Coordinates of C-alpha atoms (C1' of nucleotides) in Angstrom, one line a residue:
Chain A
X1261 CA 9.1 -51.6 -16.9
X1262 CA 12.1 -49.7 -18.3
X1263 CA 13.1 -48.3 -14.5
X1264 CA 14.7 -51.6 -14.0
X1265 CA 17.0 -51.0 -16.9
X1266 CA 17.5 -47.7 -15.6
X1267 CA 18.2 -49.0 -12.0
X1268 CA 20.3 -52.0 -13.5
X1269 CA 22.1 -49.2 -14.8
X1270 CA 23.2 -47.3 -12.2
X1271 CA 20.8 -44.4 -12.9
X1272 CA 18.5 -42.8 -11.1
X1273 CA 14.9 -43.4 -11.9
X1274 CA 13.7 -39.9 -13.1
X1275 CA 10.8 -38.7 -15.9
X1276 CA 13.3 -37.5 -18.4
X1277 CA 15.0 -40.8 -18.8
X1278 CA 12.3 -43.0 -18.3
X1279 CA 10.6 -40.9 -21.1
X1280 CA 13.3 -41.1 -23.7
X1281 CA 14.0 -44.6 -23.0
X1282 CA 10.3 -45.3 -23.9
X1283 CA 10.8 -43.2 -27.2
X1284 CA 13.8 -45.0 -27.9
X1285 CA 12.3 -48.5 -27.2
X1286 CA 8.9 -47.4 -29.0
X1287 CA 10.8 -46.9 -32.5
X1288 CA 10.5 -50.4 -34.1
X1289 CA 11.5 -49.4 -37.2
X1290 CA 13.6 -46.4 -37.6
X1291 CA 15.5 -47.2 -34.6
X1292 CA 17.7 -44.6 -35.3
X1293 CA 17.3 -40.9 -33.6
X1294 CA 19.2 -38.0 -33.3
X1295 CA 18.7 -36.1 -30.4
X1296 CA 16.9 -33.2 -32.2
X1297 CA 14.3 -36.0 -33.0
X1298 CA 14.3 -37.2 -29.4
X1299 CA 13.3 -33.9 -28.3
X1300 CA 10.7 -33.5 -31.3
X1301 CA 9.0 -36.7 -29.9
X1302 CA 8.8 -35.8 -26.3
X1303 CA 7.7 -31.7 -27.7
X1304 CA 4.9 -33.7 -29.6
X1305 CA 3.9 -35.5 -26.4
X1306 CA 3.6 -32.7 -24.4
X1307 CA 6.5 -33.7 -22.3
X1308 CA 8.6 -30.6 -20.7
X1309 CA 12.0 -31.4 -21.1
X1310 CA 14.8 -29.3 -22.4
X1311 CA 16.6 -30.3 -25.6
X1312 CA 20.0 -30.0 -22.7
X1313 CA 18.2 -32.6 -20.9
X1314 CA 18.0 -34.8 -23.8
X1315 CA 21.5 -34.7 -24.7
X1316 CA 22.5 -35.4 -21.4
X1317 CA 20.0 -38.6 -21.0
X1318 CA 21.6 -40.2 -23.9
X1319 CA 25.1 -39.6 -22.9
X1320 CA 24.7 -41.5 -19.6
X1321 CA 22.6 -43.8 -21.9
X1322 CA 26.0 -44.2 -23.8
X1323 CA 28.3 -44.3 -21.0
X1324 CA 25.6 -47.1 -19.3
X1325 CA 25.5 -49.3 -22.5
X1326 CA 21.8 -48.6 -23.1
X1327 CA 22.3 -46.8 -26.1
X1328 CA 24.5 -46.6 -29.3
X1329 CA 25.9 -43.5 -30.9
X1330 CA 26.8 -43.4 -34.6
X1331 CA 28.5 -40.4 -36.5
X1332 CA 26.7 -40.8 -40.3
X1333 CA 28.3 -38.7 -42.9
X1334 CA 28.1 -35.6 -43.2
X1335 CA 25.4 -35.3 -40.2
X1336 CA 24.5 -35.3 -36.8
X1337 CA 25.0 -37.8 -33.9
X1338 CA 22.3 -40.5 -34.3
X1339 CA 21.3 -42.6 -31.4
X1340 CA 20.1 -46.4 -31.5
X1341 CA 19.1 -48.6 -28.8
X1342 CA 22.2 -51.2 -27.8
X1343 CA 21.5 -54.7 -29.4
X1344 CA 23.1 -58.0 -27.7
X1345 CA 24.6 -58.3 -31.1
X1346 CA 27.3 -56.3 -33.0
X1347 CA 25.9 -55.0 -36.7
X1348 CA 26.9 -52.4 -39.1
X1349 CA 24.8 -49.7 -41.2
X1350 CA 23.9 -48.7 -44.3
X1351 CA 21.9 -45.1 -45.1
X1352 CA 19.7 -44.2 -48.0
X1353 CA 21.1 -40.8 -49.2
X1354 CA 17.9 -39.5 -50.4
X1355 CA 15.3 -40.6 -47.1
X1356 CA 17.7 -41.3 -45.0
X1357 CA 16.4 -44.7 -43.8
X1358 CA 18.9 -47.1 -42.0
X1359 CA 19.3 -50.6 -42.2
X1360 CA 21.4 -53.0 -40.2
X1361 CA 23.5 -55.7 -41.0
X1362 CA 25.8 -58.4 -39.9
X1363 CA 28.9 -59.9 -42.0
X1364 CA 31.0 -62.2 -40.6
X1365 CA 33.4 -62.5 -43.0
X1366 CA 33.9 -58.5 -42.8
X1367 CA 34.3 -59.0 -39.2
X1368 CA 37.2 -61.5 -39.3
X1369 CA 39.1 -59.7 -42.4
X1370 CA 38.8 -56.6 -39.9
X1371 CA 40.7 -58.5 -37.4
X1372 CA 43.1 -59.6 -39.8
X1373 CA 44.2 -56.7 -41.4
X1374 CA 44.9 -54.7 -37.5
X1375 CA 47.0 -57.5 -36.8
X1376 CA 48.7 -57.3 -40.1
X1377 CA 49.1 -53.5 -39.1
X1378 CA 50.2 -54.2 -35.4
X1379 CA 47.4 -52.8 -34.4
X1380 CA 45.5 -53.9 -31.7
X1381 CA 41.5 -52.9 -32.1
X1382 CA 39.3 -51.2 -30.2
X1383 CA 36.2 -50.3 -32.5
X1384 CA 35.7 -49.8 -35.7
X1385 CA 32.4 -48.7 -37.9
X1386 CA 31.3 -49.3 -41.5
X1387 CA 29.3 -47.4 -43.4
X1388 CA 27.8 -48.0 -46.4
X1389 CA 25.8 -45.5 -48.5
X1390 CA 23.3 -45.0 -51.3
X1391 CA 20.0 -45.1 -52.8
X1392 CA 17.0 -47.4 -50.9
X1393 CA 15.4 -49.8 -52.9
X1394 CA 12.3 -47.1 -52.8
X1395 CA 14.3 -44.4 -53.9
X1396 CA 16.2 -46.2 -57.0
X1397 CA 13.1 -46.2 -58.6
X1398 CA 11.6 -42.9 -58.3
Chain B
X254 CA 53.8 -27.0 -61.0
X255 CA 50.0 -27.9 -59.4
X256 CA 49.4 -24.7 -61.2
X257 CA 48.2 -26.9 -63.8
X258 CA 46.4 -29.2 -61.2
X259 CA 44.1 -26.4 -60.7
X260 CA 43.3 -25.0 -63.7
X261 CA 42.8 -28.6 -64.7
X262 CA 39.8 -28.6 -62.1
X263 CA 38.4 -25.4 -63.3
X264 CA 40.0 -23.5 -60.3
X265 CA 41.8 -19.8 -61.0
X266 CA 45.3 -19.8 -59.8
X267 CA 45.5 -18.0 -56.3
X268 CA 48.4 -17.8 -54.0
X269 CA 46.6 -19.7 -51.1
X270 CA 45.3 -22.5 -53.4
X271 CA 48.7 -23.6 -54.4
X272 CA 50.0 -23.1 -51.3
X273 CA 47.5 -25.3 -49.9
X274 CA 47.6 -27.8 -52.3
X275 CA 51.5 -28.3 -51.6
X276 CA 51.2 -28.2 -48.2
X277 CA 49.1 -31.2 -49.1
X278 CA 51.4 -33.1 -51.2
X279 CA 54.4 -32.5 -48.9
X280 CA 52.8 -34.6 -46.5
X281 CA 54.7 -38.2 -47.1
X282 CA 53.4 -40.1 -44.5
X283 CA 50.9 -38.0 -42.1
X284 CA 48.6 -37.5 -45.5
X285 CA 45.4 -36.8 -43.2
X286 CA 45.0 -33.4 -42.2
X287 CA 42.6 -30.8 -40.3
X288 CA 41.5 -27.8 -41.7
X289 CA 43.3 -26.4 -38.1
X290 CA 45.9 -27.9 -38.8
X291 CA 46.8 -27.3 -42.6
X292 CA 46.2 -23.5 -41.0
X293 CA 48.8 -23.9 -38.6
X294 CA 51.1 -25.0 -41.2
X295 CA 50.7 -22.0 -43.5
X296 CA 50.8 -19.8 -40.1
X297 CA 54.7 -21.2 -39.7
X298 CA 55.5 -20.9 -43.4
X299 CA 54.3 -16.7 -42.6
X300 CA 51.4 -16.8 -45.0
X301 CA 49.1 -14.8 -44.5
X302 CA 45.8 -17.0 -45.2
X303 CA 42.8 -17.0 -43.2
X304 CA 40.9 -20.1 -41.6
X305 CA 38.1 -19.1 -43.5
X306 CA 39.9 -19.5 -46.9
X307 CA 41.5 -22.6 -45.6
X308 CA 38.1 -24.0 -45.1
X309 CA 36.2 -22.9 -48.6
X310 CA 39.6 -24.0 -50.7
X311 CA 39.5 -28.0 -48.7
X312 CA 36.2 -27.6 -50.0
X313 CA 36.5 -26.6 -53.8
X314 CA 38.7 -29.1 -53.5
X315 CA 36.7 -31.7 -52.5
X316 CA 34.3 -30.9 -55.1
X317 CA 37.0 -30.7 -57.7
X318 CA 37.9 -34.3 -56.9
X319 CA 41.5 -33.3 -55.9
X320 CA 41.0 -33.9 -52.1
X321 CA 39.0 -36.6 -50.3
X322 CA 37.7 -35.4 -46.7
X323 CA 36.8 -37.6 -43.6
X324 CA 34.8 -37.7 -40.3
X325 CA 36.9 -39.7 -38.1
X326 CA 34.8 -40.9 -34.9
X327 CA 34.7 -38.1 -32.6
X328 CA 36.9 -35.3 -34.4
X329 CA 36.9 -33.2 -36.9
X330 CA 37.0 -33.2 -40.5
X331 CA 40.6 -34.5 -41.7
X332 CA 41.2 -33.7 -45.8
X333 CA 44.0 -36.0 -47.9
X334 CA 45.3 -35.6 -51.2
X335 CA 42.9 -37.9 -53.5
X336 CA 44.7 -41.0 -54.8
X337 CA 43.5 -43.0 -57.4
X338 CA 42.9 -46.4 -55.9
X339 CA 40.5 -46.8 -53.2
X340 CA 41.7 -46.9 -49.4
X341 CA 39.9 -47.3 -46.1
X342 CA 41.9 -46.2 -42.4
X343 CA 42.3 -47.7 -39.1
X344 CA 43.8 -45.1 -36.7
X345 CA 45.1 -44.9 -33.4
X346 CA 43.3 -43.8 -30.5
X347 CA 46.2 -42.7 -28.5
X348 CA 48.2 -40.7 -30.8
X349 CA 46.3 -40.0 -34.0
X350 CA 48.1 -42.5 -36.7
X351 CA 46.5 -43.1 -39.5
X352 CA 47.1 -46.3 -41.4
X353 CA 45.5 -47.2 -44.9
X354 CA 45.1 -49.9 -46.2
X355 CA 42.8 -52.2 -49.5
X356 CA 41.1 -54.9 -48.9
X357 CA 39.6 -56.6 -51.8
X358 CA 37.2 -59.6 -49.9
X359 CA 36.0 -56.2 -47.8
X360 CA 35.1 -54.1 -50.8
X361 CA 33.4 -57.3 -52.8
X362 CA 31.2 -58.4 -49.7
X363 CA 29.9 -55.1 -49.1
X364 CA 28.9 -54.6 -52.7
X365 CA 27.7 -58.0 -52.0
X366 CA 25.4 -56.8 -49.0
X367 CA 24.0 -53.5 -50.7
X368 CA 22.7 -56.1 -53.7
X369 CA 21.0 -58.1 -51.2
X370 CA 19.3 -55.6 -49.3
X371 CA 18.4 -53.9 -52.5
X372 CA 20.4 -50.5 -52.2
X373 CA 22.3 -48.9 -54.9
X374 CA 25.8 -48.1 -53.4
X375 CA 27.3 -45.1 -54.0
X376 CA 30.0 -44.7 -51.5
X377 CA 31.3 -46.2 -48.0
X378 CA 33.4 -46.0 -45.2
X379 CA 35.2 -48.2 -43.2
X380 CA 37.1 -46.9 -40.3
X381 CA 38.9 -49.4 -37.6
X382 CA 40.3 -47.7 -34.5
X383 CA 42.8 -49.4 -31.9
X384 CA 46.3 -48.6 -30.9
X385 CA 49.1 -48.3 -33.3
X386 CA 52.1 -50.6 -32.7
X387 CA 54.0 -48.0 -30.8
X388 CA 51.2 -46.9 -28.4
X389 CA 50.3 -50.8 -27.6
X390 CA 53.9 -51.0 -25.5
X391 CA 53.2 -47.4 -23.3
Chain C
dT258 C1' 17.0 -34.1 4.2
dT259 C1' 20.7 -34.4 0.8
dG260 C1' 23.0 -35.5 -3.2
dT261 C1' 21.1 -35.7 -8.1
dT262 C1' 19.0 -34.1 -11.9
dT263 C1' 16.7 -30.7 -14.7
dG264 C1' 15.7 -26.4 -17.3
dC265 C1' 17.3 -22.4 -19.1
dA266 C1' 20.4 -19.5 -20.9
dA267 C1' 25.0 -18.7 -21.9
dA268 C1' 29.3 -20.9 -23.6
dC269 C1' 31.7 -23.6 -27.1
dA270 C1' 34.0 -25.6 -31.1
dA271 C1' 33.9 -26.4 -35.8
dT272 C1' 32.5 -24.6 -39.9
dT273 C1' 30.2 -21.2 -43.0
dT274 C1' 28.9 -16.8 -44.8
dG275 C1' 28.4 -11.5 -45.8
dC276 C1' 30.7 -8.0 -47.5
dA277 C1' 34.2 -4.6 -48.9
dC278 C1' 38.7 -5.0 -50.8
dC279 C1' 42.3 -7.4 -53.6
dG280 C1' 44.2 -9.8 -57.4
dA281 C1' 44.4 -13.0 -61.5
dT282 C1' 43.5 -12.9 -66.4
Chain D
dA841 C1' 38.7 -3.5 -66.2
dT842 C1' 36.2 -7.4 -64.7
dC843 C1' 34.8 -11.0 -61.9
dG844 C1' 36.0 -14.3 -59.0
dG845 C1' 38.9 -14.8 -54.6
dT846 C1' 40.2 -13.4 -50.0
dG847 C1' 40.4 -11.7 -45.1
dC848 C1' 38.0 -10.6 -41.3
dA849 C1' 34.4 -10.6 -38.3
dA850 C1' 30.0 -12.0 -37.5
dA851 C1' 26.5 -15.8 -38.0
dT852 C1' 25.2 -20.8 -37.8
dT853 C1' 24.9 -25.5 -36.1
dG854 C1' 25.3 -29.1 -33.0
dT855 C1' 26.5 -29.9 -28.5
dT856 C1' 28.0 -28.9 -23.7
dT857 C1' 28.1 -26.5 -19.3
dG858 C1' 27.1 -23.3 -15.0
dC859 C1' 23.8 -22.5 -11.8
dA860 C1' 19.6 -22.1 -9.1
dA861 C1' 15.4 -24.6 -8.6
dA862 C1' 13.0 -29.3 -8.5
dC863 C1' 13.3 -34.1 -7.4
dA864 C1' 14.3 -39.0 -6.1
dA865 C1' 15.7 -41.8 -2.3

DNA sequence: TTGTTTGCAAACAATTTGCACCGAT
DNA sequence: ATCGGTGCAAATTGTTTGCAAACAA
């Protein structure tokens, strides 16, 4: 039951977000979603809720932790369930599938070079970009 | 003269494209600018350029190679003069700094990744955000 | 009931485009 | 003189907000 997440998370239990959390949870692969696509979904399941609405649900989805939002290249805002661990992306530039990964050794060079730099770090977000191994061939 | 610059990347010679282009290359440090902000700048130096044509030249230039633009998380664009090694950025979240910096175990292990997954890279972007050295003390 | 949340339409910010005029070659 | 370049204002796109009605607790 995805209400307690929603309860656990300070939020009120209402259709709208119980609805988009489904869709969210629902994509195995793909997990990634902008919120045009979110409202796509819910048009396509005859669910009444305005694209506002949707936008909104996955702000406080952000602000709760339930959900990640990445800025791709060149697009929109994409939208990804939050995982228990930390991983980084990389985008086909023809079908715009996303896969994840995790690199240690890029984690702790990260680290490095901020201190290096003085700085001290907050975020940061890597990107990689280029053909999937489907569209290489083609 | 960028005069030559230009004509070098198949661009005619116009007023607000070498003005642009050396408000560019007067920026020492600061190198990452907004198309706002570039406006601004001509605005003080009493030419009379629109937004508009601030926005379309950034953009010839980008596809001419002379200027590389980013997407910073949450802003806007921001366009610097292209250099001819490669350079990622970690920027402050307090005041807008932007550091570069090269990291060669970085670069390798993410050509690394994209072999193992299968993708063909074609481009990337690493971005680190934190507080600058100055900001950390406030 | 009572404070939230939603839907809709209008507001926004960043960027792009249509078009008549201007300017470089 | 010609054809691309520019200014301006209007159009687009992605996202946010104001407000009255609908809803969860």
């Amino acid at each position: 039951m995805e209400s307690h997440d929603l309860r656990n998370a300070g939020l009120k239990v209402t259709l709208p977000r119980v609805k988009i959390l489904q869709i969210l949870e629902k994509q195995l692969n793909e997990r990634h979603l902008t919120a045009e696509k979110v409202y796509k979904i819910l048009l396509s399941e005859n669910e009444e809720i305005g694209l506002a609405t949707v936008y909104r649900v996955l702000t406080q989805f952000e602000a709760a932790g339930l959900v990640t939002r990445h800025h791709f290249e060149g697009g929109n805002s994409v939208f990804e369930l939050a995982t228990a661990d930390h991983h980084d992306h990389i985008m086909c530039m023809k079908c715009g599938k996303v896969d994840e990964f995790t690199d240690h050794v890029i984690e702790t060079r990260q680290k490095e070079i901020a201190d290096r730099l003085g700085y001290e770090l907050t975020d940061h977000g890597l990107y990689l970009y280029g053909f999937c191994p489907h569209c290489r061939k083609s």
